[in-house]
């Protein structure tokens, strides 16, 4: 149980284009979903917290207009990187929290974004 | 937790040995801690967790120790296997179950198991 999927697993795009990444909780409803960014040999950095039906909460330094988050249902959150540039190339990982008594976040497999 | 750094601590062990991975956290208000394993190109995988009202918790081949006095967390892996090779992250939660629930990750430790 507690499986989280991401799509696509990798994407290559041209500079200036937008890319959408989907995060789904497959066998549970997620109260909250989180989006992280990870550069090579570094830790996970939280970008934003997403609650179903409400606006995402962005961490300091993360541009909300550049990283659009939509949490349409309790099982789906999307991250859109708008007008992507080479510096946006990174490994994007989502996680889901089912809430309640459990505090564990379950992570997706990640999406490798390369902007040319 | 530790801030993101540019250098990943490494630990190299022989297959069959026990491994101990350490993590220091900075927020004394943290009340929930998790260890994650991340293999190359994959998302973090939950290993074991512990709440601040405990100082030890055991799982299958893994044990987590929490020392709140010195704000230190460790992960012990018994009889380490080549499949245990990965980066291990500790994460802390300062608002367990609350409206501001989120995890802060440590810098990670690369464990390499030599056959």
Short mmCIF file of C-alpha atoms in Angstrom, two decimals:
data_model
loop_
_atom_site.label_atom_id
_atom_site.label_comp_id
_atom_site.label_asym_id
_atom_site.label_seq_id
_atom_site.Cartn_x
_atom_site.Cartn_y
_atom_site.Cartn_z
CA UNK A 1 0.00 0.00 0.00
CA UNK A 2 0.84 3.72 0.04
CA UNK A 3 2.07 3.92 -3.55
CA UNK A 4 2.75 7.24 -5.20
CA UNK A 5 3.36 7.55 -8.92
CA UNK A 6 4.77 10.34 -11.04
CA UNK A 7 4.49 11.00 -14.73
CA UNK A 8 6.57 11.42 -16.74
CA UNK A 9 9.64 9.76 -15.23
CA UNK A 10 11.86 11.92 -17.39
CA UNK A 11 11.37 14.77 -19.83
CA UNK A 12 13.58 16.83 -22.10
CA UNK A 13 12.29 20.16 -23.31
CA UNK A 14 13.48 23.30 -25.04
CA UNK A 15 14.15 26.48 -23.17
CA UNK A 16 11.04 28.64 -22.91
CA UNK A 17 8.53 25.82 -22.98
CA UNK A 18 6.36 24.63 -20.11
CA UNK A 19 6.38 21.18 -18.61
CA UNK A 20 3.69 19.52 -16.48
CA UNK A 21 4.48 16.77 -13.98
CA UNK A 22 1.75 14.67 -12.41
CA UNK A 23 1.78 13.11 -8.97
CA UNK A 24 -0.81 10.51 -8.01
CA UNK A 25 -1.50 8.58 -4.84
CA UNK A 26 -2.66 5.22 -6.17
CA UNK A 27 -4.16 3.45 -3.20
CA UNK A 28 -4.96 6.16 -0.69
CA UNK A 29 -6.32 9.65 -0.49
CA UNK A 30 -3.69 12.25 0.26
CA UNK A 31 -4.62 15.09 2.54
CA UNK A 32 -1.53 16.92 1.46
CA UNK A 33 1.03 16.55 -1.29
CA UNK A 34 4.50 18.02 -1.35
CA UNK A 35 6.85 18.94 -4.16
CA UNK A 36 10.60 18.70 -3.75
CA UNK A 37 13.55 19.50 -5.91
CA UNK A 38 16.86 17.68 -5.74
CA UNK A 39 20.15 18.56 -7.41
CA UNK A 40 22.86 15.91 -7.90
CA UNK A 41 24.53 14.75 -4.69
CA UNK A 42 22.33 17.04 -2.63
CA UNK A 43 19.41 16.68 -0.32
CA UNK A 44 15.73 17.20 -1.03
CA UNK A 45 14.57 20.77 -0.86
CA UNK A 46 10.89 21.40 -0.23
CA UNK A 47 9.37 23.67 -2.86
CA UNK A 48 5.73 23.78 -1.87
CA UNK A 49 2.95 22.17 0.09
CA UNK A 50 -0.25 21.42 -1.74
CA UNK A 51 -3.66 20.83 -0.19
CA UNK A 52 -6.62 19.65 -2.23
CA UNK A 53 -8.88 22.48 -3.26
CA UNK A 54 -6.72 25.28 -1.92
CA UNK A 55 -3.74 27.30 -3.02
CA UNK A 56 -0.33 25.82 -2.53
CA UNK A 57 2.02 27.17 0.09
CA UNK A 58 5.42 27.93 -1.36
CA UNK A 59 8.71 27.88 0.49
CA UNK A 60 10.78 31.01 0.67
CA UNK A 61 12.65 31.66 -2.56
CA UNK A 62 10.39 29.52 -4.74
CA UNK A 63 8.62 31.50 -7.46
CA UNK A 64 4.94 30.65 -7.43
CA UNK A 65 4.41 32.03 -10.93
CA UNK A 66 7.14 29.82 -12.29
CA UNK A 67 6.20 26.63 -10.50
CA UNK A 68 2.44 26.33 -10.79
CA UNK A 69 0.83 23.75 -8.55
CA UNK A 70 -2.68 22.43 -8.94
CA UNK A 71 -4.19 19.96 -6.51
CA UNK A 72 -7.43 19.02 -8.22
CA UNK A 73 -8.34 15.97 -6.16
CA UNK A 74 -7.25 13.95 -3.15
CA UNK A 75 -5.22 11.70 -5.42
CA UNK A 76 -3.70 14.10 -7.96
CA UNK A 77 -1.40 17.08 -7.81
CA UNK A 78 0.40 18.64 -10.76
CA UNK A 79 3.50 20.81 -10.97
CA UNK A 80 3.95 22.93 -14.07
CA UNK A 81 7.35 24.46 -14.71
CA UNK A 82 6.56 27.49 -16.85
CA UNK A 83 9.00 29.00 -19.33
CA UNK A 84 11.62 26.49 -18.35
CA UNK A 85 15.31 27.38 -18.51
CA UNK A 86 18.43 25.23 -18.22
CA UNK A 87 18.80 26.16 -14.54
CA UNK A 88 15.44 24.49 -13.91
CA UNK A 89 16.93 21.16 -14.87
CA UNK A 90 16.66 18.98 -11.81
CA UNK A 91 15.06 15.92 -10.24
CA UNK A 92 11.53 16.76 -9.09
CA UNK A 93 9.97 14.50 -6.49
CA UNK A 94 6.50 14.56 -5.03
CA UNK A 95 5.26 13.01 -1.83
CA UNK A 96 1.87 12.40 -0.31
CA UNK A 97 0.66 12.46 3.25
CA UNK A 98 -2.53 10.66 4.10
CA UNK A 99 -2.97 12.58 7.33
CA UNK A 100 -4.55 11.29 10.48
CA UNK A 101 -2.44 9.27 12.89
CA UNK A 102 0.35 8.59 10.43
CA UNK A 103 2.98 11.24 9.86
CA UNK A 104 4.84 9.41 7.14
CA UNK A 105 5.21 10.94 3.71
CA UNK A 106 5.30 8.49 0.82
CA UNK A 107 7.39 9.52 -2.13
CA UNK A 108 6.98 9.16 -5.84
CA UNK A 109 9.78 7.85 -8.07
CA UNK A 110 10.75 11.33 -9.23
CA UNK A 111 10.84 13.11 -12.59
CA UNK A 112 14.12 14.03 -14.26
CA UNK A 113 13.73 17.35 -16.10
CA UNK A 114 16.36 18.43 -18.59
CA UNK A 115 15.96 21.82 -20.24
CA UNK A 116 18.05 22.38 -23.33
CA UNK B 1 17.99 19.04 10.31
CA UNK B 2 21.23 19.78 8.66
CA UNK B 3 21.19 22.27 5.87
CA UNK B 4 21.83 21.19 2.35
CA UNK B 5 25.54 20.88 1.71
CA UNK B 6 27.73 20.40 -1.31
CA UNK B 7 29.52 17.34 0.03
CA UNK B 8 27.79 14.06 0.65
CA UNK B 9 29.24 12.14 3.62
CA UNK B 10 30.17 8.61 2.69
CA UNK B 11 30.37 5.31 4.52
CA UNK B 12 31.95 2.23 3.04
CA UNK B 13 31.46 -1.17 4.69
CA UNK B 14 32.05 -4.81 3.91
CA UNK B 15 29.14 -7.07 3.18
CA UNK B 16 27.95 -8.68 6.40
CA UNK B 17 29.21 -5.91 8.64
CA UNK B 18 26.91 -3.65 10.63
CA UNK B 19 26.49 -0.06 9.44
CA UNK B 20 25.80 3.00 11.52
CA UNK B 21 24.65 6.19 9.84
CA UNK B 22 24.43 9.34 11.90
CA UNK B 23 22.36 12.49 11.69
CA UNK B 24 22.37 15.64 13.76
CA UNK B 25 19.28 17.81 13.91
CA UNK B 26 19.05 21.36 15.08
CA UNK B 27 15.42 21.93 16.04
CA UNK B 28 14.71 20.81 19.59
CA UNK B 29 10.98 21.14 18.84
CA UNK B 30 11.09 18.31 16.29
CA UNK B 31 8.94 15.45 17.50
CA UNK B 32 8.98 12.95 14.67
CA UNK B 33 11.88 11.55 12.70
CA UNK B 34 12.13 9.33 9.66
CA UNK B 35 14.94 7.57 7.85
CA UNK B 36 14.65 7.26 4.08
CA UNK B 37 16.73 5.27 1.61
CA UNK B 38 17.24 6.68 -1.87
CA UNK B 39 18.72 4.65 -4.68
CA UNK B 40 20.19 6.40 -7.69
CA UNK B 41 17.53 7.96 -9.89
CA UNK B 42 14.66 6.96 -7.61
CA UNK B 43 12.49 8.59 -4.98
CA UNK B 44 13.12 8.16 -1.25
CA UNK B 45 11.86 4.96 0.30
CA UNK B 46 10.60 4.87 3.90
CA UNK B 47 12.75 2.73 6.19
CA UNK B 48 11.79 3.43 9.77
CA UNK B 49 10.46 6.23 11.95
CA UNK B 50 10.55 7.22 15.59
CA UNK B 51 8.69 9.69 17.74
CA UNK B 52 10.34 11.93 20.29
CA UNK B 53 8.83 10.04 23.21
CA UNK B 54 10.97 7.05 22.30
CA UNK B 55 14.74 6.58 22.21
CA UNK B 56 14.91 3.35 20.24
CA UNK B 57 12.88 1.52 17.65
CA UNK B 58 13.64 -1.65 15.80
CA UNK B 59 12.58 -2.93 12.43
CA UNK B 60 13.75 -5.71 10.21
CA UNK B 61 17.58 -5.47 10.25
CA UNK B 62 17.33 -1.78 11.13
CA UNK B 63 17.34 0.10 14.40
CA UNK B 64 16.88 3.82 14.93
CA UNK B 65 18.26 5.50 18.03
CA UNK B 66 17.24 8.97 19.15
CA UNK B 67 19.21 11.05 21.63
CA UNK B 68 17.25 14.21 22.28
CA UNK B 69 19.83 15.55 24.73
CA UNK B 70 22.39 16.02 21.99
CA UNK B 71 19.88 16.14 19.12
CA UNK B 72 21.29 13.09 17.42
CA UNK B 73 19.68 10.35 15.39
CA UNK B 74 21.29 7.19 14.11
CA UNK B 75 20.34 4.34 11.83
CA UNK B 76 21.89 0.95 12.40
CA UNK B 77 21.74 -1.65 9.66
CA UNK B 78 22.61 -5.19 10.68
CA UNK B 79 24.41 -7.58 8.34
CA UNK B 80 24.67 -5.01 5.57
CA UNK B 81 24.04 -6.32 2.07
CA UNK B 82 25.02 -4.96 -1.36
CA UNK B 83 21.37 -4.05 -1.90
CA UNK B 84 21.64 -1.63 1.01
CA UNK B 85 23.96 0.59 -1.04
CA UNK B 86 22.16 3.92 -1.40
CA UNK B 87 21.95 7.41 0.02
CA UNK B 88 20.28 7.55 3.42
CA UNK B 89 18.49 10.66 4.61
CA UNK B 90 17.15 11.53 7.99
CA UNK B 91 14.15 13.83 8.09
CA UNK B 92 12.51 15.67 10.94
CA UNK B 93 9.03 16.99 11.45
CA UNK B 94 8.45 19.96 13.66
CA UNK B 95 4.68 19.99 13.46
CA UNK B 96 3.55 16.40 13.72
CA UNK B 97 -0.04 16.15 12.55
CA UNK B 98 -0.43 19.87 12.62
CA UNK B 99 -1.42 22.30 9.94
CA UNK B 100 2.19 23.14 9.23
CA UNK B 101 3.28 19.54 8.86
CA UNK B 102 6.33 19.21 6.68
CA UNK B 103 9.65 17.41 6.70
CA UNK B 104 13.12 18.90 6.75
CA UNK B 105 15.78 16.62 5.29
CA UNK B 106 19.38 16.18 6.35
CA UNK B 107 22.20 16.23 3.82
CA UNK B 108 22.29 12.46 3.40
CA UNK B 109 24.97 9.80 3.68
CA UNK B 110 26.12 7.60 0.81
CA UNK B 111 26.47 4.00 1.95
CA UNK B 112 28.58 1.72 -0.21
CA UNK B 113 28.62 -1.99 0.57
CA UNK B 114 31.60 -3.90 -0.78
CA UNK B 115 31.05 -7.55 -1.60
#
